[in-house]
mmCIF file of C-alpha atoms and ligand atoms in Angstrom:
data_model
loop_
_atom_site.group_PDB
_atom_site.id
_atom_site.type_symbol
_atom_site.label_atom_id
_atom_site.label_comp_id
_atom_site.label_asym_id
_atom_site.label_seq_id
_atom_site.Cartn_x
_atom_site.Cartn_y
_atom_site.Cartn_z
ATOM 1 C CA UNK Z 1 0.599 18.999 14.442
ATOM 2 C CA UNK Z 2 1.710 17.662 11.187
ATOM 3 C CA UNK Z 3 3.193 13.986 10.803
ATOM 4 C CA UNK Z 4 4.835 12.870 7.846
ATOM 5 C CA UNK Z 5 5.974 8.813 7.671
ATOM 6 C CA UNK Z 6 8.447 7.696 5.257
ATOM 7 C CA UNK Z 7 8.147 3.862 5.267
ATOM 8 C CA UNK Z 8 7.770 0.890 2.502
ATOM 9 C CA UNK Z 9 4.854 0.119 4.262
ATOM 10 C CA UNK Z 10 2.419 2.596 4.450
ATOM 11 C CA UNK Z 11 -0.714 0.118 4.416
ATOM 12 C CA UNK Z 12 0.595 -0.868 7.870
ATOM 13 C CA UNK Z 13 -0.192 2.457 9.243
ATOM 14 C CA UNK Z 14 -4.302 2.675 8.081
ATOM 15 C CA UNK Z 15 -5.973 0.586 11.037
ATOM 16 C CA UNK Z 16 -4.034 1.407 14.214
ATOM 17 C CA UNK Z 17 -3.648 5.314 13.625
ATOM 18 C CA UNK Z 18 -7.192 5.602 12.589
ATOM 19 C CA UNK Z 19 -8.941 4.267 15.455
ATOM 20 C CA UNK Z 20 -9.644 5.580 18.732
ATOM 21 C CA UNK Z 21 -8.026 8.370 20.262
ATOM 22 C CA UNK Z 22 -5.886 8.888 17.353
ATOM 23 C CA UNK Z 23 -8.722 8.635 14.697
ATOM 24 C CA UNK Z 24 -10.468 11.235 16.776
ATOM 25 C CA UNK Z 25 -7.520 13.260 16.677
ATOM 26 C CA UNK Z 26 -6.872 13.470 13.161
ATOM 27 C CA UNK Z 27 -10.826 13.947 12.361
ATOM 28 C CA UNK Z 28 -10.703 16.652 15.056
ATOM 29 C CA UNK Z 29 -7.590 18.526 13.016
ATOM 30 C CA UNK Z 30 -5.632 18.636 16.102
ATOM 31 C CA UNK Z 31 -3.177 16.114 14.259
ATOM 32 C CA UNK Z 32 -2.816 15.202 9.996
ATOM 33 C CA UNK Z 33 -0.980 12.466 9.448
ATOM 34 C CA UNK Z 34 0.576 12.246 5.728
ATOM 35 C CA UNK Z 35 2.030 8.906 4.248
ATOM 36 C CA UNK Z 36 4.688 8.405 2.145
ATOM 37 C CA UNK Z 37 5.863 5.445 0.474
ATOM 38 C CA UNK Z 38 9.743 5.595 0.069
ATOM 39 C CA UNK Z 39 9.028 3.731 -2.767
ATOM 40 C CA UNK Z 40 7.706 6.341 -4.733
ATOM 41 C CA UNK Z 41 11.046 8.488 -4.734
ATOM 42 C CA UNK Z 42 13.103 5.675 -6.318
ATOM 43 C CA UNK Z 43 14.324 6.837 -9.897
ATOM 44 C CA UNK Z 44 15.484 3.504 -11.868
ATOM 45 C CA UNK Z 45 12.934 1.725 -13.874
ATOM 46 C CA UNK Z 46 12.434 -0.732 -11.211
ATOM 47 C CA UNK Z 47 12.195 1.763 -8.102
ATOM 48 C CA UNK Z 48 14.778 -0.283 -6.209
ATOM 49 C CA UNK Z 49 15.046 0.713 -2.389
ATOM 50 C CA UNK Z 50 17.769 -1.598 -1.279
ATOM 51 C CA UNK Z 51 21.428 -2.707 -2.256
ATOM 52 C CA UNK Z 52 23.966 -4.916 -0.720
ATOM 53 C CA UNK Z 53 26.382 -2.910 2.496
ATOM 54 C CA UNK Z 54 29.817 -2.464 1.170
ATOM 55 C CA UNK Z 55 32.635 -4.454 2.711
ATOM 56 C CA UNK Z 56 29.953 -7.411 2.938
ATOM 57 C CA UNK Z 57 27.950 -8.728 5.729
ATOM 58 C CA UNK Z 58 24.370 -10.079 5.896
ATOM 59 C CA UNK Z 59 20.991 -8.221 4.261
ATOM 60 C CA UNK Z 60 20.431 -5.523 2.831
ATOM 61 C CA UNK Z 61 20.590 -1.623 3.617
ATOM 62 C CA UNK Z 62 17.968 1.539 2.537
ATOM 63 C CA UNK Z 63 19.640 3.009 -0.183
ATOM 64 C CA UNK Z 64 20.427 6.560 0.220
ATOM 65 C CA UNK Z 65 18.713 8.342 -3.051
ATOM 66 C CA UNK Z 66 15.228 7.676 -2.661
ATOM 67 C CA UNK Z 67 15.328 8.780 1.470
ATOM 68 C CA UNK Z 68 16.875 12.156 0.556
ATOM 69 C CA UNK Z 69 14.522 12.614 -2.185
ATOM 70 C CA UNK Z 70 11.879 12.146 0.244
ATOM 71 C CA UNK Z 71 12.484 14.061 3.067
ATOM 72 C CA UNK Z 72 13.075 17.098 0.413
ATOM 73 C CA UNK Z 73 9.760 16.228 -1.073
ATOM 74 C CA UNK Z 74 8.319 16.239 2.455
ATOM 75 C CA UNK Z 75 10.804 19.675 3.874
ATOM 76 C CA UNK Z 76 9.791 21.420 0.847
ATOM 77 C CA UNK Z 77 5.556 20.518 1.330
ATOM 78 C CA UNK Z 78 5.635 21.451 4.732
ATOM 79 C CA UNK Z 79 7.605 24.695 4.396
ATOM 80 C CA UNK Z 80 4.925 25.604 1.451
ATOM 81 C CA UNK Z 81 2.443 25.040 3.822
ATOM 82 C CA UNK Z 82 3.510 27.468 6.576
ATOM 83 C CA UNK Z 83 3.750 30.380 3.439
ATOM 84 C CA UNK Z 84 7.462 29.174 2.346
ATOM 85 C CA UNK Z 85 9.341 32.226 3.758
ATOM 86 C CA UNK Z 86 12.096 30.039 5.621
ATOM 87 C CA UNK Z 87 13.072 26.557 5.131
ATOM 88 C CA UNK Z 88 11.322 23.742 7.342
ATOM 89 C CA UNK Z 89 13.101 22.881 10.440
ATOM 90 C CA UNK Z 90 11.080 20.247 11.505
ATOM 91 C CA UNK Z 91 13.165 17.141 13.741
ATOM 92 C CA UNK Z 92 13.670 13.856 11.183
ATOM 93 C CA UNK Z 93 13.373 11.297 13.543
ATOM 94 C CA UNK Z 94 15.525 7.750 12.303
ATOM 95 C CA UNK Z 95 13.485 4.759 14.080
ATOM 96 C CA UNK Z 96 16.755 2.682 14.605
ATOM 97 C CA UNK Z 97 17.937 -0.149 17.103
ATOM 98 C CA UNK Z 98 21.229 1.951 16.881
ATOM 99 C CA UNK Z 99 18.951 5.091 18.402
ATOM 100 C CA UNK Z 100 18.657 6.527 21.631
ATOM 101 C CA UNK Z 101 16.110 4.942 24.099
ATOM 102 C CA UNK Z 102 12.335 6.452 23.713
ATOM 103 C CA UNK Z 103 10.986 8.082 27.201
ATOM 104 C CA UNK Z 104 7.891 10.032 28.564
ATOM 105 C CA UNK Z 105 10.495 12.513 28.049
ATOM 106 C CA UNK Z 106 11.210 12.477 24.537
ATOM 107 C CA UNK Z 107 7.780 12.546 23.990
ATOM 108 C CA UNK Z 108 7.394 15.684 25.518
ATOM 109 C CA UNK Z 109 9.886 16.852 23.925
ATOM 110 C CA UNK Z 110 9.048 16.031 20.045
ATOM 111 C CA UNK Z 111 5.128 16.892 21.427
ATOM 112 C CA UNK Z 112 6.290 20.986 21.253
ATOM 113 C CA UNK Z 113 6.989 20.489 17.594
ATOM 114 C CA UNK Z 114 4.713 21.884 15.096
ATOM 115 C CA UNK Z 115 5.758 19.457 12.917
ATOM 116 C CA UNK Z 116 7.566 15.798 12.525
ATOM 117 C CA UNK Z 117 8.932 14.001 9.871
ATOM 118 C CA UNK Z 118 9.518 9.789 10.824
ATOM 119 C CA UNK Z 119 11.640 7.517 8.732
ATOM 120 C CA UNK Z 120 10.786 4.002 9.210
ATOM 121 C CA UNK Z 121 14.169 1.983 8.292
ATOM 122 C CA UNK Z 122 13.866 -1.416 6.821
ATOM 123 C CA UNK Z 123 16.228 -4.479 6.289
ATOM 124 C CA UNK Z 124 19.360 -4.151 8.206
ATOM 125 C CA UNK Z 125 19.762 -0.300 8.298
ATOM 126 C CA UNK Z 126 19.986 2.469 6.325
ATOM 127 C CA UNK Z 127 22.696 3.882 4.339
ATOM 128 C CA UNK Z 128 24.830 5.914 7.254
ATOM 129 C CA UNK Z 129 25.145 8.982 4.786
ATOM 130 C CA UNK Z 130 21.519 9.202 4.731
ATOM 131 C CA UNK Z 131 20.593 8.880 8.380
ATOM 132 C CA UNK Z 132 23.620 11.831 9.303
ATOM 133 C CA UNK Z 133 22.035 13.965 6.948
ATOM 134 C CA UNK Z 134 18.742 13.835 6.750
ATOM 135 C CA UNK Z 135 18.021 12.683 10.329
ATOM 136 C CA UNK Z 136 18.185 15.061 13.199
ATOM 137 C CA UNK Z 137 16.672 12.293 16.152
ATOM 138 C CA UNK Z 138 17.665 8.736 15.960
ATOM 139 C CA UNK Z 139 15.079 6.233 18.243
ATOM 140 C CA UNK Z 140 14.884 3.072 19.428
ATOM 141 C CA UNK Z 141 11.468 2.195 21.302
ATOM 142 C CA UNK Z 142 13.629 -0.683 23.416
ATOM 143 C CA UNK Z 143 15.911 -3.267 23.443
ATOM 144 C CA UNK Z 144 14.071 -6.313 21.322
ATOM 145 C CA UNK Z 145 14.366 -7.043 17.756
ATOM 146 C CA UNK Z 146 11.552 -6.032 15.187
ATOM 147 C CA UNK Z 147 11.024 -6.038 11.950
ATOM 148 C CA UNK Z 148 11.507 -2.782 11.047
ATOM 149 C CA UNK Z 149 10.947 1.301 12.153
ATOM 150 C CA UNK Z 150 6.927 1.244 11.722
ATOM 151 C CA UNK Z 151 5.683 -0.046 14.594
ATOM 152 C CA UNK Z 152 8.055 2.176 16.763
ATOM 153 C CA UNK Z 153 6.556 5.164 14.841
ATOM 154 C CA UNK Z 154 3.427 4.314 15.750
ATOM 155 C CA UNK Z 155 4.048 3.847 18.973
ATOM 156 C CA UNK Z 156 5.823 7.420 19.242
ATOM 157 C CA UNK Z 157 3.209 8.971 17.372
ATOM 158 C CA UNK Z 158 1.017 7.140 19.746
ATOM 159 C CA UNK Z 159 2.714 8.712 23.190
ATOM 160 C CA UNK Z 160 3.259 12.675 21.149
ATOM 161 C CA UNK Z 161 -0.269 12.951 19.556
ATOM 162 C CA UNK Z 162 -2.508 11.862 23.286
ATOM 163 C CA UNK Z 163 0.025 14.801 24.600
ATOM 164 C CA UNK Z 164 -0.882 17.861 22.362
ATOM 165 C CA UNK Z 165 -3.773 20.080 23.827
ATOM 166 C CA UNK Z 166 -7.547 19.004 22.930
ATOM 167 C CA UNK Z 167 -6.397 15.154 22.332
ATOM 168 C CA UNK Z 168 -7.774 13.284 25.710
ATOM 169 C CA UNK Z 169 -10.934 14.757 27.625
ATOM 170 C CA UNK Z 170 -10.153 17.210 30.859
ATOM 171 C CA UNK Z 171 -10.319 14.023 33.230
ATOM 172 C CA UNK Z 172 -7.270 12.151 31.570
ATOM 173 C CA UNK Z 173 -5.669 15.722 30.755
ATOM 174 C CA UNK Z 174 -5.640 16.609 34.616
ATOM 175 C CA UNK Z 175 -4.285 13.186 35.985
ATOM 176 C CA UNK Z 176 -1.816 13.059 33.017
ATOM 177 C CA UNK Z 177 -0.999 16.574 35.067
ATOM 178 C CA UNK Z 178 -0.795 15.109 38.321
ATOM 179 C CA UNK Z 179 0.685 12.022 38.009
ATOM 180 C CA UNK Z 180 4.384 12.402 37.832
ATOM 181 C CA UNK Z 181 5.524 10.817 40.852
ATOM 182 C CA UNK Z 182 7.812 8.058 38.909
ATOM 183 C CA UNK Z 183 6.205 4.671 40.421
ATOM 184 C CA UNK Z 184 3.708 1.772 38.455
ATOM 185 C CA UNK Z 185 0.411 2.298 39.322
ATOM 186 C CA UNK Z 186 -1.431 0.057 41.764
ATOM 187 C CA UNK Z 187 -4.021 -2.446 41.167
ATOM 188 C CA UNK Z 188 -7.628 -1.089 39.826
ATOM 189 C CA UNK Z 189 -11.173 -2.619 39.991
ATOM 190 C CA UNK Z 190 -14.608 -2.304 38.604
ATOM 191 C CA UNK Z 191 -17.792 -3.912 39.467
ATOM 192 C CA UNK Z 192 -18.660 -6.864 40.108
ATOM 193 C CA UNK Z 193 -17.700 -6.313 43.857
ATOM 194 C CA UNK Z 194 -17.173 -10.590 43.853
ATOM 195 C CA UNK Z 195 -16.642 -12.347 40.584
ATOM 196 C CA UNK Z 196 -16.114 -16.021 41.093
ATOM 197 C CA UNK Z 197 -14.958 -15.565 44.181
ATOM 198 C CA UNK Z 198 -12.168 -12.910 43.848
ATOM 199 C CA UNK Z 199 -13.496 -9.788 45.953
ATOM 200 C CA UNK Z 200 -12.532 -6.486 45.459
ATOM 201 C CA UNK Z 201 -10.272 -4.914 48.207
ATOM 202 C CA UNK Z 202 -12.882 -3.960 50.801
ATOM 203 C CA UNK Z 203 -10.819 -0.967 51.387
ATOM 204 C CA UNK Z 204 -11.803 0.514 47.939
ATOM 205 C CA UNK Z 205 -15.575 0.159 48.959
ATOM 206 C CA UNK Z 206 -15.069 1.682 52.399
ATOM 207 C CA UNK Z 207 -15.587 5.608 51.285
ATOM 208 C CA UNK Z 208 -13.213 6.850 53.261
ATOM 209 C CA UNK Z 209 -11.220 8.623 51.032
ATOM 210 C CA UNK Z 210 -8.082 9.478 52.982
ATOM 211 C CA UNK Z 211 -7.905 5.147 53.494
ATOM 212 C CA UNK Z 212 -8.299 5.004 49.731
ATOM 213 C CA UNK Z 213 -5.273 7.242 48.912
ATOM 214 C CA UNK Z 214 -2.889 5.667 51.525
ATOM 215 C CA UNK Z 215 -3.689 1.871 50.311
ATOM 216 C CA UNK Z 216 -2.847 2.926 46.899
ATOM 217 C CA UNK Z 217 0.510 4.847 47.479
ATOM 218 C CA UNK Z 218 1.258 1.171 49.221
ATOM 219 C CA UNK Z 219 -0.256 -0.680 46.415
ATOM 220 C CA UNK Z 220 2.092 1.917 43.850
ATOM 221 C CA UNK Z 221 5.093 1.691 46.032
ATOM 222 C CA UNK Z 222 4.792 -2.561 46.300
ATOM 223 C CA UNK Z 223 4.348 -2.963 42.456
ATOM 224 C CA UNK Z 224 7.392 -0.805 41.842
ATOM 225 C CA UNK Z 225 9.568 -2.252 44.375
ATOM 226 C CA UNK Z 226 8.428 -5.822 42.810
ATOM 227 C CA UNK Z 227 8.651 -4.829 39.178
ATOM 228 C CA UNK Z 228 10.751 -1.740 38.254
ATOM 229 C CA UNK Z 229 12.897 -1.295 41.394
ATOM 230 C CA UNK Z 230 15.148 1.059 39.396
ATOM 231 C CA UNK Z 231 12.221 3.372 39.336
ATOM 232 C CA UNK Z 232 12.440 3.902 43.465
ATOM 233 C CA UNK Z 233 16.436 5.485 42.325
ATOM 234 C CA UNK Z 234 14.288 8.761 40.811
ATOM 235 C CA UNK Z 235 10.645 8.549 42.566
ATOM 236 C CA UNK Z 236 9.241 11.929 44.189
ATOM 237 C CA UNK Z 237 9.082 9.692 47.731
ATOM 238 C CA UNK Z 238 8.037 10.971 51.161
ATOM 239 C CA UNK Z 239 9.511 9.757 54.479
ATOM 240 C CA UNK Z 240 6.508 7.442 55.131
ATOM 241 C CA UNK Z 241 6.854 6.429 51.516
ATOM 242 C CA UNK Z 242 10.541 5.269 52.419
ATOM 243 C CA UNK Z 243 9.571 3.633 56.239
ATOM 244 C CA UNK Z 244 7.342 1.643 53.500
ATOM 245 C CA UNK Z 245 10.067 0.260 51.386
ATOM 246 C CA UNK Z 246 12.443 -0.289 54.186
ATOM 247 C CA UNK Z 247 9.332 -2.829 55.726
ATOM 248 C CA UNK Z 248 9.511 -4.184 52.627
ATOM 249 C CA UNK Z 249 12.964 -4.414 52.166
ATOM 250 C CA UNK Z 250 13.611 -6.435 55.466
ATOM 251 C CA UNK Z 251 11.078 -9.153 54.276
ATOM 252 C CA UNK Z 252 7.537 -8.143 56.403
ATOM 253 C CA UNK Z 253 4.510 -9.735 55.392
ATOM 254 C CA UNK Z 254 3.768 -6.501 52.179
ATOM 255 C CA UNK Z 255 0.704 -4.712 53.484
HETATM 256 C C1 9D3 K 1 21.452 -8.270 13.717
HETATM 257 C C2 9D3 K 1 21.602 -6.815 13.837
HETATM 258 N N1 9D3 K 1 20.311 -6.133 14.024
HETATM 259 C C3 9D3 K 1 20.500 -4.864 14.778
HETATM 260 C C4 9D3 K 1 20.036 -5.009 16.188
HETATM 261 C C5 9D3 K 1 19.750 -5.857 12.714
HETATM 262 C C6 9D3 K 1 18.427 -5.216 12.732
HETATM 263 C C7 9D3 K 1 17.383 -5.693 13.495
HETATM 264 C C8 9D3 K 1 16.131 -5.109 13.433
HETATM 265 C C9 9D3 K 1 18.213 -4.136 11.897
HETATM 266 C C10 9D3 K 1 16.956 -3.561 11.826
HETATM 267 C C11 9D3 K 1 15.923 -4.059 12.586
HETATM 268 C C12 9D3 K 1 14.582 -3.477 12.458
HETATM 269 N N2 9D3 K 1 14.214 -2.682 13.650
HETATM 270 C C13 9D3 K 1 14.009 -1.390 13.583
HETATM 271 O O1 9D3 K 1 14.095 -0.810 12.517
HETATM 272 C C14 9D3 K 1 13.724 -0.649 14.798
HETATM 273 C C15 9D3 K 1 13.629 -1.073 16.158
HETATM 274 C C16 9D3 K 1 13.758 -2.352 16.785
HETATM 275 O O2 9D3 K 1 13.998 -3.409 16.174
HETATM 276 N N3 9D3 K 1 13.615 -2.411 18.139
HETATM 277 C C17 9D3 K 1 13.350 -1.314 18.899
HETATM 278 N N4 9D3 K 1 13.216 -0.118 18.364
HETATM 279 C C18 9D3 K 1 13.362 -0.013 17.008
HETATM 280 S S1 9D3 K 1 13.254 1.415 16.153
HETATM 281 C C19 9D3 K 1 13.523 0.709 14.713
#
């Protein structure tokens, strides 16, 4: 898959998506990830990105020149690169708080993509004509204030890139499979078996396997109903999975 980022920031981008499973990724050439500083398209002497919004108001917005410079810099690179007989269709994906909220299922769906093209958006937005036009996805990664689109990109890059085929081993590939059911996972442990005097649910030591896999739908199905109880709404639940919650619901001791 081939990434392009436009962003002012493109220094922020060198440690996180270099490291780990990412790193391995791009070394791998399962993934390239191409920079490009916004920046760079500015035409006036001073390469000016920003400008006060019409009508007034706090801040500053992204000027529209330099972004639609870019992404036809970008469009025109990556149709060259697949041999230039049709123009690149490629989603532009707008990191905005004004975007629609990022899920396991976007990620899928931007994952099937050959190629994606991020704009990181700075200051208080950027110019409206420029995020109609140029972008075809607009994103938010939640409801909190940041300081601007680049750590959302990373963070869908992140959840798209451990998704295409070859990225994580067969072991993480096959649960990633598996695991679907809607709820938090449960509680884990390692060894020490006792470490300062916290033990290790005795349970998970026991071998019997069929124990194991009931204490941990219970262990799922208590987190959830704790934490994320909207999650129970959409959760693939069996009838003993609901005789669970309904214990729990009427206030018994949670086993
Ligand atoms: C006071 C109005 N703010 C809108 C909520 C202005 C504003 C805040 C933060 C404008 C831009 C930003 C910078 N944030 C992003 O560009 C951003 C973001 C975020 O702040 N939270 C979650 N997802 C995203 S995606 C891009």
């Amino acid at each position: 898959m081939d990434i392009s980022v436009l962003t002012l920031f493109p220094g922020m981008f060198a440690g996180p998506m270099d490291q780990s499973i990412l790193g391995r990724a791009q070394e791998r050439g399962l993934v390239s990830i191409a920079l490009y500083n916004i920046r760079d398209f500015a035409q006036d002497r001073h390469h000016v990105v920003d400008d006060t919004p019409f009508g007034g108001g706090p801040g500053m917005v992204m000027k529209p020149e330099p972004l639609f410079l870019a992404v036809e810099a970008v469009r025109a690179e990556l149709a060259e690169r697949r041999g230039a007989v049709a123009a690149d269709d490629s989603p532009v994906i707008l990191l905005s708080p004004q975007g629609r909220p990022f899920t396991q299922v976007v990620a899928r769906e931007l994952a099937a993509h050959d190629a994606l093209v991020f704009i990181c958006g700075r200051y208080e937005g950027v110019d409206a004509r420029a995020e109609d036009v140029l972008a075809t996805d607009v994103i938010s990664i939640g409801d909190y204030v940041l300081t601007g689109g680049e750590i959302p990109a990373m963070a869908v890059i992140d959840a798209v890139v451990r998704l295409l085929p070859g990225v994580l081993g067969d072991d993480a590939s096959a649960v990633e499979e598996s695991f679907s059911d809607g709820l938090l996972e449960g509680p884990t442990y390692t060894r020490p078996a006792e470490y300062r005097g916290m033990t290790a649910p005795e349970i998970l030591l026991s071998g019997d396997h069929g124990a194991v896999a009931r204490w941990r739908r219970r262990q799922a199905l208590l987190r959830t109903w704790q934490r994320r109880p909207d999650l129970l709404a959409s959760a693939d639940l069996s009838d003993e999975d609901r005789a669970y919650l309904r214990e729990l619901e009427s206030g018994g001791e949670p086993q």
